[in-house]
Coordinates of C-alpha atoms in Angstrom, one line a residue:
M1 CA 23.6 308.8 85.9
A2 CA 25.6 306.5 89.4
G3 CA 28.7 307.4 89.4
H4 CA 30.4 304.4 89.8
R5 CA 34.2 302.9 89.2
F6 CA 34.3 302.4 85.5
D7 CA 37.3 300.7 83.8
V8 CA 39.0 303.4 81.6
A9 CA 42.0 301.3 80.8
W10 CA 40.8 302.0 77.4
T11 CA 40.9 305.2 77.1
F12 CA 44.5 305.8 78.8
S13 CA 46.0 302.5 76.1
L14 CA 45.1 304.9 72.9
V15 CA 47.7 307.4 74.7
A16 CA 50.1 304.9 76.8
L17 CA 49.8 301.1 77.8
F18 CA 51.8 301.5 80.7
F19 CA 49.3 303.5 82.9
L20 CA 46.5 301.1 82.3
R21 CA 44.5 301.3 85.8
A22 CA 41.7 299.1 86.6
H23 CA 38.7 301.3 87.5
C24 CA 35.1 300.1 87.0
F25 CA 31.6 302.3 86.3
Y26 CA 28.6 300.9 85.1
L27 CA 24.4 301.7 85.2
P28 CA 23.0 299.8 87.6
G29 CA 20.5 297.8 86.8
V30 CA 18.0 298.7 89.3
A31 CA 17.5 301.6 90.7
P32 CA 18.4 302.9 94.6
E33 CA 15.9 301.9 97.6
D34 CA 15.4 303.9 100.3
F35 CA 14.9 301.9 103.7
K36 CA 13.7 303.5 107.2
K37 CA 14.6 301.8 110.2
G38 CA 11.5 298.9 110.1
D39 CA 11.4 298.6 106.6
P40 CA 11.0 294.4 105.6
L41 CA 13.7 293.3 103.6
L42 CA 13.3 290.4 101.4
V43 CA 15.7 287.8 101.1
K44 CA 15.4 285.7 97.7
V45 CA 17.3 282.4 96.9
N46 CA 18.8 281.7 93.9
K47 CA 20.1 278.6 91.9
L48 CA 22.8 276.1 93.6
T49 CA 26.1 275.8 91.6
S50 CA 29.1 273.8 91.8
T51 CA 32.6 274.3 89.8
K52 CA 32.9 270.1 90.0
T53 CA 29.5 269.8 88.0
Q54 CA 29.2 273.0 86.9
L55 CA 24.8 271.5 86.6
P56 CA 22.8 274.3 88.4
Y57 CA 19.8 273.3 90.5
S58 CA 16.6 275.0 92.1
Y59 CA 17.0 276.0 95.6
Y60 CA 14.4 274.2 96.4
S61 CA 15.1 271.4 94.9
L62 CA 16.7 270.5 98.4
P63 CA 14.5 270.0 101.2
F64 CA 15.5 274.1 102.4
C65 CA 13.3 275.7 104.9
Q66 CA 10.0 276.7 102.4
P67 CA 8.2 280.4 102.8
E68 CA 3.9 279.6 103.0
H69 CA 3.9 280.3 98.6
I70 CA 6.9 280.2 96.6
V71 CA 7.3 282.8 93.8
D72 CA 9.4 283.0 91.4
S73 CA 10.8 286.2 90.3
A74 CA 10.8 287.7 86.5
E75 CA 13.6 286.8 84.8
N76 CA 15.1 287.8 81.6
L77 CA 16.0 285.5 78.9
G78 CA 19.9 285.9 79.9
E79 CA 18.7 284.4 83.4
V80 CA 16.6 281.6 82.0
L81 CA 19.8 280.8 79.9
R82 CA 21.9 281.1 82.6
G83 CA 19.6 279.2 85.5
D84 CA 19.3 281.6 87.4
R85 CA 15.9 280.3 89.1
I86 CA 15.1 283.3 91.7
E87 CA 12.5 282.9 94.2
N88 CA 11.0 284.2 97.5
S89 CA 12.6 282.4 101.3
P90 CA 11.5 282.3 104.4
Y91 CA 13.9 284.5 105.7
V92 CA 12.6 288.4 106.8
F93 CA 14.2 291.4 107.9
K94 CA 13.5 294.5 109.6
M95 CA 15.6 297.4 108.2
R96 CA 18.5 297.8 110.9
E97 CA 16.6 295.7 113.7
P98 CA 19.3 293.4 114.7
Q99 CA 18.1 289.6 115.7
M100 CA 19.9 286.6 117.1
C101 CA 18.8 283.0 117.2
N102 CA 15.5 283.1 114.6
I103 CA 14.4 279.7 113.4
V104 CA 12.8 279.5 110.9
C105 CA 12.2 275.8 110.5
H106 CA 12.4 272.3 112.1
K107 CA 12.8 269.7 110.4
I108 CA 13.1 265.2 110.5
L109 CA 15.3 264.2 107.5
D110 CA 13.8 260.9 105.6
K111 CA 15.8 259.0 103.6
K112 CA 15.4 260.9 100.0
A113 CA 16.5 263.9 101.8
A114 CA 18.7 262.7 103.3
K115 CA 20.9 261.0 99.9
A116 CA 20.0 264.6 98.7
F117 CA 21.9 266.9 101.1
K118 CA 24.4 264.5 100.9
E119 CA 25.0 264.7 96.8
K120 CA 25.2 268.5 97.1
I121 CA 27.6 268.6 100.1
N122 CA 29.8 265.8 98.3
D123 CA 29.0 268.0 94.6
E124 CA 30.6 271.3 96.4
Y125 CA 27.2 272.4 95.7
R126 CA 26.8 276.3 97.1
V127 CA 23.7 278.4 98.0
N128 CA 23.4 281.5 96.6
M129 CA 21.2 284.3 98.0
I130 CA 20.0 287.5 97.1
L131 CA 19.6 291.1 99.2
D132 CA 18.2 294.7 97.1
N133 CA 19.6 292.8 93.9
L134 CA 23.0 292.4 95.8
P135 CA 24.6 288.3 96.2
L136 CA 25.3 286.7 98.8
V137 CA 29.3 286.6 99.6
V138 CA 31.1 285.2 102.3
P139 CA 34.0 286.9 103.7
I140 CA 37.5 284.0 103.9
R141 CA 40.5 285.8 105.6
R142 CA 43.4 284.9 103.3
P143 CA 46.6 282.8 105.7
D144 CA 49.2 283.9 103.1
Q145 CA 48.1 287.8 104.0
E146 CA 47.2 290.0 107.0
N147 CA 44.4 291.5 106.9
A148 CA 43.4 290.3 103.3
V149 CA 40.0 289.3 102.8
V150 CA 38.6 287.8 99.7
Y151 CA 35.0 287.2 99.0
Q152 CA 33.4 284.1 98.1
Y153 CA 30.0 283.8 96.1
G154 CA 27.8 282.0 98.0
Y155 CA 28.0 279.5 100.8
H156 CA 28.5 275.6 100.8
V157 CA 25.1 273.3 101.6
G158 CA 27.4 271.4 104.1
L159 CA 30.7 270.0 104.7
R160 CA 32.3 266.6 105.2
G161 CA 34.3 265.6 107.7
Q162 CA 35.4 263.1 110.7
Y163 CA 35.0 263.1 114.5
A164 CA 38.1 263.3 116.5
G165 CA 39.2 259.4 116.6
S166 CA 37.2 258.2 114.1
K167 CA 37.9 257.3 110.8
E168 CA 34.5 257.3 109.2
E169 CA 33.8 259.9 106.9
K170 CA 30.2 261.8 108.0
H171 CA 28.1 265.1 105.9
F172 CA 28.0 267.9 108.8
I173 CA 24.7 270.6 107.1
H174 CA 25.0 274.5 107.4
N175 CA 22.3 274.9 109.1
H176 CA 23.0 278.2 111.0
L177 CA 23.4 281.4 109.3
T178 CA 24.4 284.5 109.9
F179 CA 23.6 287.1 107.9
T180 CA 25.8 291.1 107.9
V181 CA 23.4 293.4 105.9
K182 CA 26.0 297.2 105.3
Y183 CA 24.1 300.0 104.8
H184 CA 24.6 304.1 103.8
K185 CA 23.0 306.4 106.5
D186 CA 21.6 309.6 104.9
P187 CA 22.5 312.0 107.5
L188 CA 19.7 314.7 106.6
S189 CA 16.6 312.1 105.5
G190 CA 17.4 309.5 108.2
S191 CA 17.2 306.0 105.7
A192 CA 19.3 303.8 103.9
R193 CA 20.3 302.3 101.5
I194 CA 21.6 298.8 101.3
V195 CA 25.7 298.6 100.3
G196 CA 26.9 295.0 101.5
F197 CA 25.6 291.4 102.3
E198 CA 27.5 288.8 103.5
G199 CA 26.7 285.8 105.5
K200 CA 28.7 282.8 107.2
P201 CA 27.6 280.0 107.4
F202 CA 28.0 277.1 110.5
S203 CA 26.4 273.7 111.4
V204 CA 25.3 273.4 115.0
K205 CA 23.5 270.8 116.8
H206 CA 20.7 272.6 118.3
E207 CA 19.3 270.9 122.0
Y208 CA 16.3 271.9 123.9
E209 CA 14.4 270.7 126.6
G210 CA 11.7 269.1 126.0
E211 CA 9.3 268.4 123.3
W212 CA 9.7 270.8 120.3
N213 CA 6.5 273.2 119.4
E214 CA 6.1 276.3 117.8
K215 CA 7.4 278.0 121.7
T216 CA 9.8 275.5 121.8
R217 CA 13.4 277.7 122.9
L218 CA 16.8 276.0 121.8
T219 CA 19.8 276.1 124.3
T220 CA 22.2 276.4 121.8
C221 CA 21.5 279.3 120.6
D222 CA 19.5 281.7 122.8
P223 CA 19.0 285.3 122.1
H224 CA 17.2 286.2 126.0
A225 CA 20.5 284.5 127.3
K226 CA 23.1 286.6 124.7
R227 CA 23.8 283.1 123.3
A228 CA 25.1 283.0 120.3
V229 CA 26.5 280.7 117.0
T230 CA 30.2 281.5 116.9
S231 CA 31.3 278.2 115.5
S232 CA 30.7 275.1 114.4
E233 CA 32.3 273.0 117.5
S234 CA 29.2 270.4 117.2
P235 CA 28.4 270.0 113.6
Q236 CA 24.7 269.0 112.5
E237 CA 25.1 265.5 111.0
V238 CA 23.0 264.7 108.1
E239 CA 21.5 261.2 108.2
E240 CA 17.9 259.4 108.4
K241 CA 15.4 260.5 110.9
K242 CA 18.0 263.1 112.3
E243 CA 16.5 265.8 113.6
I244 CA 17.4 269.5 112.0
I245 CA 16.5 272.5 112.7
F246 CA 17.5 276.0 110.6
T247 CA 17.9 279.4 112.7
Y248 CA 19.9 282.7 111.5
D249 CA 21.5 285.7 112.5
V250 CA 20.8 289.7 111.8
E251 CA 23.9 292.0 111.9
F252 CA 23.5 295.7 110.4
Q253 CA 26.8 297.5 109.4
E254 CA 27.0 300.9 109.3
S255 CA 29.3 301.9 106.0
D256 CA 31.2 304.8 104.4
I257 CA 30.5 302.6 101.2
K258 CA 27.6 304.8 99.0
W259 CA 24.8 303.4 97.4
A260 CA 27.4 303.7 93.4
S261 CA 30.1 302.2 94.8
R262 CA 28.6 298.8 96.4
W263 CA 29.4 296.9 93.7
D264 CA 33.1 296.7 93.5
T265 CA 33.7 294.3 96.7
Y266 CA 31.9 292.1 94.2
L267 CA 34.1 292.8 90.8
L268 CA 37.1 292.5 92.8
M269 CA 36.4 289.5 94.1
A270 CA 38.6 287.2 92.3
D271 CA 41.8 286.2 93.6
D272 CA 44.7 288.3 93.6
Q273 CA 42.9 290.7 90.8
I274 CA 43.7 290.6 87.1
H275 CA 47.6 289.9 86.8
W276 CA 47.4 293.3 84.6
F277 CA 51.1 293.6 84.4
S278 CA 50.9 290.4 82.6
I279 CA 48.3 291.3 80.3
V280 CA 49.3 294.6 79.0
N281 CA 52.7 292.9 78.8
S282 CA 52.0 290.2 76.7
L283 CA 49.8 292.9 74.3
M284 CA 52.8 295.4 74.2
I285 CA 54.9 292.0 72.2
V286 CA 52.0 291.3 69.7
L287 CA 52.0 295.3 68.8
F288 CA 55.5 295.4 68.5
L289 CA 55.1 292.2 66.7
S290 CA 52.2 293.7 64.0
G291 CA 54.4 296.8 64.0
M292 CA 57.6 295.3 62.3
V293 CA 55.7 293.0 60.3
A294 CA 53.6 295.9 59.1
M295 CA 56.9 297.9 58.8
I296 CA 58.5 295.1 56.7
M297 CA 55.3 294.6 54.6
L298 CA 55.1 298.3 53.6
R299 CA 59.3 298.9 52.5
T300 CA 58.8 295.0 50.3
L301 CA 55.5 296.0 48.6
Y302 CA 56.8 299.2 47.7
R303 CA 59.9 298.1 46.6
D304 CA 58.0 295.8 43.8
I305 CA 55.7 298.0 42.7
S306 CA 58.6 300.3 41.9
K307 CA 60.5 297.9 40.6
Y308 CA 57.3 296.4 38.1
N309 CA 56.7 299.6 36.9
Q310 CA 60.3 300.6 35.9
L311 CA 60.4 297.8 33.3
E312 CA 60.1 298.4 30.1
T313 CA 60.9 295.6 27.8
Q314 CA 58.4 292.5 27.3
E315 CA 61.7 290.4 27.7
E316 CA 61.8 291.7 31.2
A317 CA 58.6 292.0 31.9
Q318 CA 58.9 287.5 30.9
E319 CA 61.9 287.7 32.8
E320 CA 60.0 288.4 36.7
T321 CA 59.1 286.0 38.5
G322 CA 56.0 286.6 41.2
W323 CA 52.8 288.3 42.8
K324 CA 52.3 289.7 39.2
L325 CA 52.7 287.1 37.0
V326 CA 49.5 285.4 38.4
H327 CA 47.5 288.9 37.8
G328 CA 45.1 287.3 35.2
D329 CA 44.3 284.3 38.4
V330 CA 43.9 285.9 41.0
F331 CA 40.7 287.3 41.2
R332 CA 39.2 283.9 39.6
P333 CA 36.4 282.4 41.7
P334 CA 37.6 280.1 44.4
A335 CA 35.9 276.4 44.7
N336 CA 33.3 275.6 47.4
S337 CA 32.3 279.5 46.2
D338 CA 28.9 279.7 48.0
L339 CA 30.1 278.3 51.3
L340 CA 32.9 280.8 51.5
C341 CA 30.2 283.8 50.7
V342 CA 28.4 282.2 53.4
Y343 CA 30.7 282.1 56.7
V344 CA 31.7 285.7 55.4
G345 CA 28.3 286.8 55.7
T346 CA 28.0 285.0 59.2
G347 CA 31.7 286.4 60.3
V348 CA 30.8 290.0 59.6
Q349 CA 27.4 289.1 61.7
F350 CA 29.6 288.2 64.4
F351 CA 32.2 291.1 64.0
G352 CA 28.9 294.0 64.1
M353 CA 27.5 292.1 67.3
I354 CA 31.1 291.5 69.0
L355 CA 31.6 295.7 68.7
V356 CA 28.0 296.9 69.5
M357 CA 28.2 294.7 73.2
M358 CA 31.6 296.2 73.4
I359 CA 30.3 299.9 73.3
F360 CA 27.5 298.6 75.5
A361 CA 29.6 297.4 77.6
L362 CA 32.0 300.4 78.1
L363 CA 29.3 302.3 78.4
G364 CA 28.4 300.0 81.7
F365 CA 24.9 299.0 80.7
L366 CA 26.1 295.4 80.8
S367 CA 26.7 295.4 84.3
P368 CA 26.6 292.2 86.5
S369 CA 24.4 294.4 88.7
N370 CA 21.8 293.8 85.2
R371 CA 21.5 290.0 85.9
G372 CA 21.2 288.8 82.8
G373 CA 21.7 291.6 80.4
L374 CA 25.0 290.6 78.9
M375 CA 23.5 287.0 77.6
T376 CA 20.1 289.1 76.5
A377 CA 22.0 291.5 74.4
M378 CA 24.4 289.2 72.8
L379 CA 20.8 287.2 71.2
L380 CA 19.4 290.2 70.2
L381 CA 22.3 292.0 69.1
W382 CA 23.3 288.1 67.0
V383 CA 19.6 288.7 65.7
F384 CA 19.7 291.8 64.5
M385 CA 23.0 291.8 62.6
G386 CA 21.4 289.3 60.3
L387 CA 20.6 292.6 58.5
F388 CA 24.3 292.8 57.6
A389 CA 25.1 288.7 56.9
G390 CA 22.5 288.8 54.1
Y391 CA 24.3 292.3 52.2
S392 CA 28.2 290.8 52.9
S393 CA 27.2 287.6 51.7
A394 CA 25.4 288.9 48.3
R395 CA 27.9 291.4 48.3
L396 CA 30.7 289.0 47.8
Y397 CA 28.3 286.8 46.0
K398 CA 28.2 288.8 42.8
L399 CA 31.6 289.4 42.3
F400 CA 31.8 285.7 42.2
K401 CA 29.3 285.8 39.5
G402 CA 26.8 284.3 41.1
T403 CA 22.6 284.4 40.3
E404 CA 20.8 282.8 42.8
W405 CA 20.8 285.4 45.5
K406 CA 17.7 283.8 47.5
K407 CA 19.7 279.9 47.4
I408 CA 23.0 281.8 49.5
T409 CA 20.9 283.9 51.9
L410 CA 19.1 280.9 52.8
K411 CA 22.1 278.9 53.6
T412 CA 23.5 282.2 54.8
A413 CA 20.4 282.1 57.6
F414 CA 20.1 279.0 58.2
M415 CA 23.4 276.8 57.9
F416 CA 26.2 279.1 61.2
P417 CA 22.8 279.0 63.3
A418 CA 21.4 275.4 62.8
T419 CA 24.4 273.8 63.8
V420 CA 24.7 275.9 66.9
F421 CA 21.3 274.9 67.5
A422 CA 22.1 271.2 67.3
I423 CA 24.4 271.2 69.6
F424 CA 23.0 273.5 72.0
F425 CA 19.4 271.3 71.5
V426 CA 21.9 267.7 72.9
L427 CA 23.6 269.7 75.4
N428 CA 20.5 270.7 76.7
A429 CA 18.4 267.5 76.7
L430 CA 21.6 265.9 78.7
I431 CA 21.3 269.2 81.2
W432 CA 17.5 268.1 81.3
G433 CA 18.1 264.1 82.3
Q434 CA 19.9 265.3 85.2
K435 CA 16.7 267.8 86.0
S436 CA 19.2 270.9 86.5
S437 CA 17.3 274.0 86.8
G438 CA 20.1 275.1 83.5
A439 CA 18.0 273.5 81.1
V440 CA 16.0 275.7 78.8
P441 CA 12.2 275.3 79.3
F442 CA 10.2 274.8 76.3
G443 CA 8.3 278.0 76.2
T444 CA 12.1 279.4 76.2
M445 CA 13.7 277.5 73.5
F446 CA 10.7 278.7 71.5
A447 CA 11.2 282.0 71.9
L448 CA 14.6 281.5 70.4
V449 CA 13.5 279.7 67.7
L450 CA 10.7 282.7 67.2
L451 CA 14.0 285.3 67.4
W452 CA 16.0 283.3 64.9
F453 CA 13.1 282.4 62.1
G454 CA 10.5 285.6 63.0
I455 CA 13.8 288.2 62.8
S456 CA 16.6 286.9 62.4
V457 CA 16.0 285.3 58.5
P458 CA 13.6 288.3 57.4
L459 CA 16.2 290.9 58.0
V460 CA 19.2 288.5 56.5
F461 CA 17.0 288.4 53.3
V462 CA 16.8 292.3 53.4
G463 CA 20.6 292.8 53.5
S464 CA 20.4 290.0 50.8
Y465 CA 18.4 291.6 48.8
F466 CA 20.3 295.4 49.3
G467 CA 23.2 293.3 48.6
F468 CA 22.4 291.7 45.9
M469 CA 20.7 294.7 44.0
K470 CA 24.2 296.8 44.1
P471 CA 26.6 297.0 40.7
A472 CA 29.3 293.9 41.6
T473 CA 32.3 295.1 42.3
E474 CA 34.7 295.2 39.2
D475 CA 38.5 293.3 39.6
P476 CA 41.2 296.0 39.0
V477 CA 42.6 293.5 36.3
K478 CA 40.8 290.8 33.8
T479 CA 40.9 287.1 34.5
N480 CA 42.3 284.9 32.2
K481 CA 39.8 282.0 30.4
I482 CA 42.3 279.5 30.9
P483 CA 43.6 278.5 34.9
R484 CA 47.4 279.0 35.4
Q485 CA 49.9 276.1 36.3
I486 CA 50.7 276.8 40.2
P487 CA 54.2 275.2 39.9
E488 CA 55.4 273.2 42.9
Q489 CA 55.8 275.2 46.3
A490 CA 58.2 275.0 49.2
W491 CA 57.4 272.7 52.4
Y492 CA 57.0 275.7 54.2
M493 CA 53.9 276.9 51.7
N494 CA 52.3 273.8 52.0
P495 CA 48.4 275.2 52.8
A496 CA 48.2 273.2 56.1
F497 CA 51.4 273.6 57.5
S498 CA 50.9 278.2 56.5
I499 CA 47.5 277.5 57.6
L500 CA 48.7 276.8 61.2
I501 CA 51.2 278.8 61.5
G502 CA 49.0 281.7 60.9
G503 CA 46.8 281.2 64.0
I504 CA 49.4 281.4 66.2
L505 CA 49.8 285.1 66.7
P506 CA 45.7 285.9 67.2
F507 CA 45.5 283.4 69.4
G508 CA 48.7 285.0 71.1
A509 CA 46.9 287.9 72.0
V510 CA 44.0 286.5 73.7
F511 CA 44.7 283.9 75.1
I512 CA 45.5 285.6 79.0
E513 CA 42.8 287.4 78.7
L514 CA 41.1 283.7 77.8
F515 CA 42.2 282.4 81.1
F516 CA 40.3 285.0 82.6
I517 CA 36.9 284.2 81.0
L518 CA 36.9 280.8 81.5
T519 CA 37.7 281.3 85.1
S520 CA 34.1 283.7 85.0
I521 CA 32.6 281.4 83.4
W522 CA 33.6 277.9 84.7
L523 CA 34.4 279.2 88.1
H524 CA 31.2 281.1 88.6
Q525 CA 33.6 284.8 88.8
F526 CA 32.4 288.0 87.7
Y527 CA 34.3 289.3 85.0
Y528 CA 33.8 293.1 84.4
I529 CA 37.3 294.2 82.6
F530 CA 35.5 295.5 79.2
G531 CA 38.4 298.3 79.0
F532 CA 40.8 295.4 78.4
L533 CA 39.0 293.1 76.6
F534 CA 38.5 295.9 74.5
I535 CA 42.1 296.9 74.0
V536 CA 42.5 292.9 73.3
F537 CA 39.8 293.0 70.7
V538 CA 41.7 295.5 68.6
I539 CA 44.9 293.6 68.9
L540 CA 42.9 290.4 67.7
I541 CA 41.9 292.7 64.9
I542 CA 45.1 293.6 64.0
T543 CA 46.9 290.3 64.4
C544 CA 44.4 288.2 62.3
A545 CA 44.2 291.0 59.7
E546 CA 48.2 291.6 59.4
I547 CA 49.3 287.8 59.5
T548 CA 47.2 287.2 57.3
V549 CA 48.0 289.5 54.3
V550 CA 52.1 288.1 55.4
L551 CA 51.5 284.8 54.6
C552 CA 49.1 286.0 50.9
Y553 CA 52.1 288.0 50.4
F554 CA 54.5 284.9 50.1
Q555 CA 51.8 282.6 48.8
L556 CA 51.2 285.3 45.8
C557 CA 55.1 285.5 45.5
S558 CA 55.3 282.2 45.1
E559 CA 52.8 282.1 42.4
D560 CA 50.4 280.1 44.1
Y561 CA 46.9 282.4 43.3
L562 CA 44.3 280.2 45.5
W563 CA 44.2 282.4 48.6
W564 CA 40.2 283.3 48.8
W565 CA 40.0 280.1 50.6
R566 CA 44.0 280.3 52.4
S567 CA 42.9 283.6 53.6
Y568 CA 40.1 282.9 55.5
L569 CA 41.9 279.3 57.5
T570 CA 44.6 281.4 58.2
S571 CA 43.4 283.4 61.1
G572 CA 41.0 281.4 61.5
S573 CA 42.9 278.4 62.6
S574 CA 43.2 280.5 66.0
A575 CA 40.4 279.0 67.1
F576 CA 41.9 275.6 66.4
Y577 CA 44.6 276.8 69.3
L578 CA 41.8 277.7 71.4
F579 CA 39.9 275.0 71.8
L580 CA 43.5 273.0 72.7
Y581 CA 44.3 275.5 75.4
A582 CA 40.3 274.5 76.3
A583 CA 41.4 270.9 76.9
F584 CA 44.4 272.2 78.7
Y585 CA 42.1 274.8 80.9
F586 CA 39.5 272.0 81.5
F587 CA 42.0 269.3 82.7
T588 CA 44.3 271.9 85.1
K589 CA 42.3 274.0 86.3
L590 CA 38.6 272.6 86.5
E591 CA 38.1 269.5 88.7
I592 CA 34.9 268.4 86.6
T593 CA 34.6 264.5 87.0
K594 CA 31.3 263.4 85.8
A595 CA 30.5 262.9 82.3
V596 CA 27.7 264.5 81.1
S597 CA 29.9 267.7 83.1
G598 CA 32.5 267.1 81.1
V599 CA 30.3 266.8 77.8
L600 CA 29.1 270.1 78.1
Y601 CA 32.0 271.4 79.1
F602 CA 33.5 270.7 75.7
G603 CA 30.3 271.0 74.0
Y604 CA 30.0 274.4 75.3
M605 CA 33.6 275.4 74.3
L606 CA 32.9 273.7 70.4
I607 CA 30.4 276.5 69.9
I608 CA 32.8 279.6 71.1
S609 CA 36.0 278.0 69.3
Y610 CA 33.4 277.1 66.3
S611 CA 32.4 281.1 66.6
F612 CA 35.8 282.3 67.0
F613 CA 36.5 280.7 63.7
V614 CA 33.9 282.5 62.4
L615 CA 34.9 285.9 63.5
T616 CA 38.3 285.5 62.7
G617 CA 38.4 284.1 59.6
T618 CA 36.4 286.9 58.4
I619 CA 38.7 289.3 59.3
G620 CA 41.2 287.5 58.2
F621 CA 39.7 287.3 54.7
Y622 CA 38.4 290.9 54.5
A623 CA 42.2 292.0 55.3
C624 CA 43.5 289.8 52.3
F625 CA 40.5 290.9 50.0
W626 CA 41.8 294.8 50.4
F627 CA 45.5 294.2 49.7
T628 CA 44.9 291.6 46.8
R629 CA 43.0 294.5 45.4
L630 CA 45.2 297.3 46.4
I631 CA 48.1 295.8 45.3
Y632 CA 46.8 294.8 41.9
S633 CA 45.0 298.3 41.2
S634 CA 48.7 300.1 41.9
V635 CA 50.8 298.3 38.9
K636 CA 50.8 298.4 35.1
I637 CA 49.1 295.8 33.7
D638 CA 50.3 294.9 30.1

């Protein structure tokens, strides 16, 4: 196992959050490969991406130079869903053999090709390449800090600009690439491993003498005369019938970085890194509030239970008001109990998926080097967690004295996935209409449906069967036949108000981390701080549980026993704030101008918010369920 840096913040945080440090350790997605001098290095091309449109396209959707035969690399399920299209390229290097001004191809643009290039330049598309499983990065020096370098993921197709003295804006293409391959040499065997893949794009209007043929030598870039491209002073314009010559240089640099640490550059490429202090500060505040709430609740409950148990006469008991008076109604099945069972079961499925995924991520199995691994793991874990979804919904359904367990099982297996699949299908149709590589192919769509119907649904039925066969959970107190009248409630105990208030604290626990997650998704940056994410997840569980228990206690003290749905919606309302924050992020951080891209953003964020609602709602529900059973089993009921 490679000795990579690992985010060990999760281990230190258990002792003291003040000593958090961001280290990364991961298991790579591929085994190391040794190269001897002269061995061929095959560069692969990936999708074209843009933060302005969020629509990926395959590399050869533009009229770039092509190899004799285009070969697709095998992609996993996660890569296909991400829109990755990895193919071979005409760029071929030889290990530790520098090359200068290699001509890739010569093209004369027709009207269609010129238009395609201009559109992608306008939308600021970047070209992504891969060498030995390492993505191409472009180093950019920061003007505000001396010797500070940030890395841009991929290089821009081209740029827009004006000639000196002209107001007309022109499009220029990056047709010359200077690649730098960094390697770590083994002093014993003499072989080397690739530890870095960098590139610098240039726009150069190449010149030559005579008519073009395969043996033509360029005057602007000549390896024999040691004339290299170092700037874009004479850029290559993109226009119909314009001649474009694509060229590249290759440099090799020996590096002290070992193969085990070669991904560090990519994992630390976010500007200014993560603001560790602000995240820890936020988590400390949430922990402090949670601790205060827990202490108040324990002291208040202890006093109440002691007082109620000390009452000796019936007259004294009748004079009392509060949560004990609704003991005959507190476990009465709620309205739409079937729907509640379905949502609770789905929430358990989500909780199991995220918990197991976190464990795998902390162990390093879902590193960025394992491209598409995170998405694939999420889908497979969701499918297999159907077993727990069926079990949880059936157990709750039997508590509500339900008898048609097959009906509740079908609802659990289909309600949430069908809703998400319908939204996903519409969004995929929009992507397909844009001819983007982000559109999920029919074969992959069929595979998703097969996972759903072939594995998830049967597992939900198996879980439901075992859950329903177990004896029903007994309530700690008996339920009266006639429902008690609920007294008029104070304005602050209004369901809508208390539910919305309850969602603020759980959202506050995640909103800083949410910024970095959204940045990694929509601005195409790597996210690999699973240690912090695990801490945030634990804090989210604590805050969802505690805020729901607090508000549930106040509700019962007001003699309102309709707590089932309110406990679910109290913590689940944090999803509402998540969606509002997503809208705020869209208008303040993104530069999306196309309507289709906007629909895609809000469509996917709606799916994420809906999932967050199901997860947080279930956490709050189970906390409140445990709390009510605990307090009503702790008092003497005459």
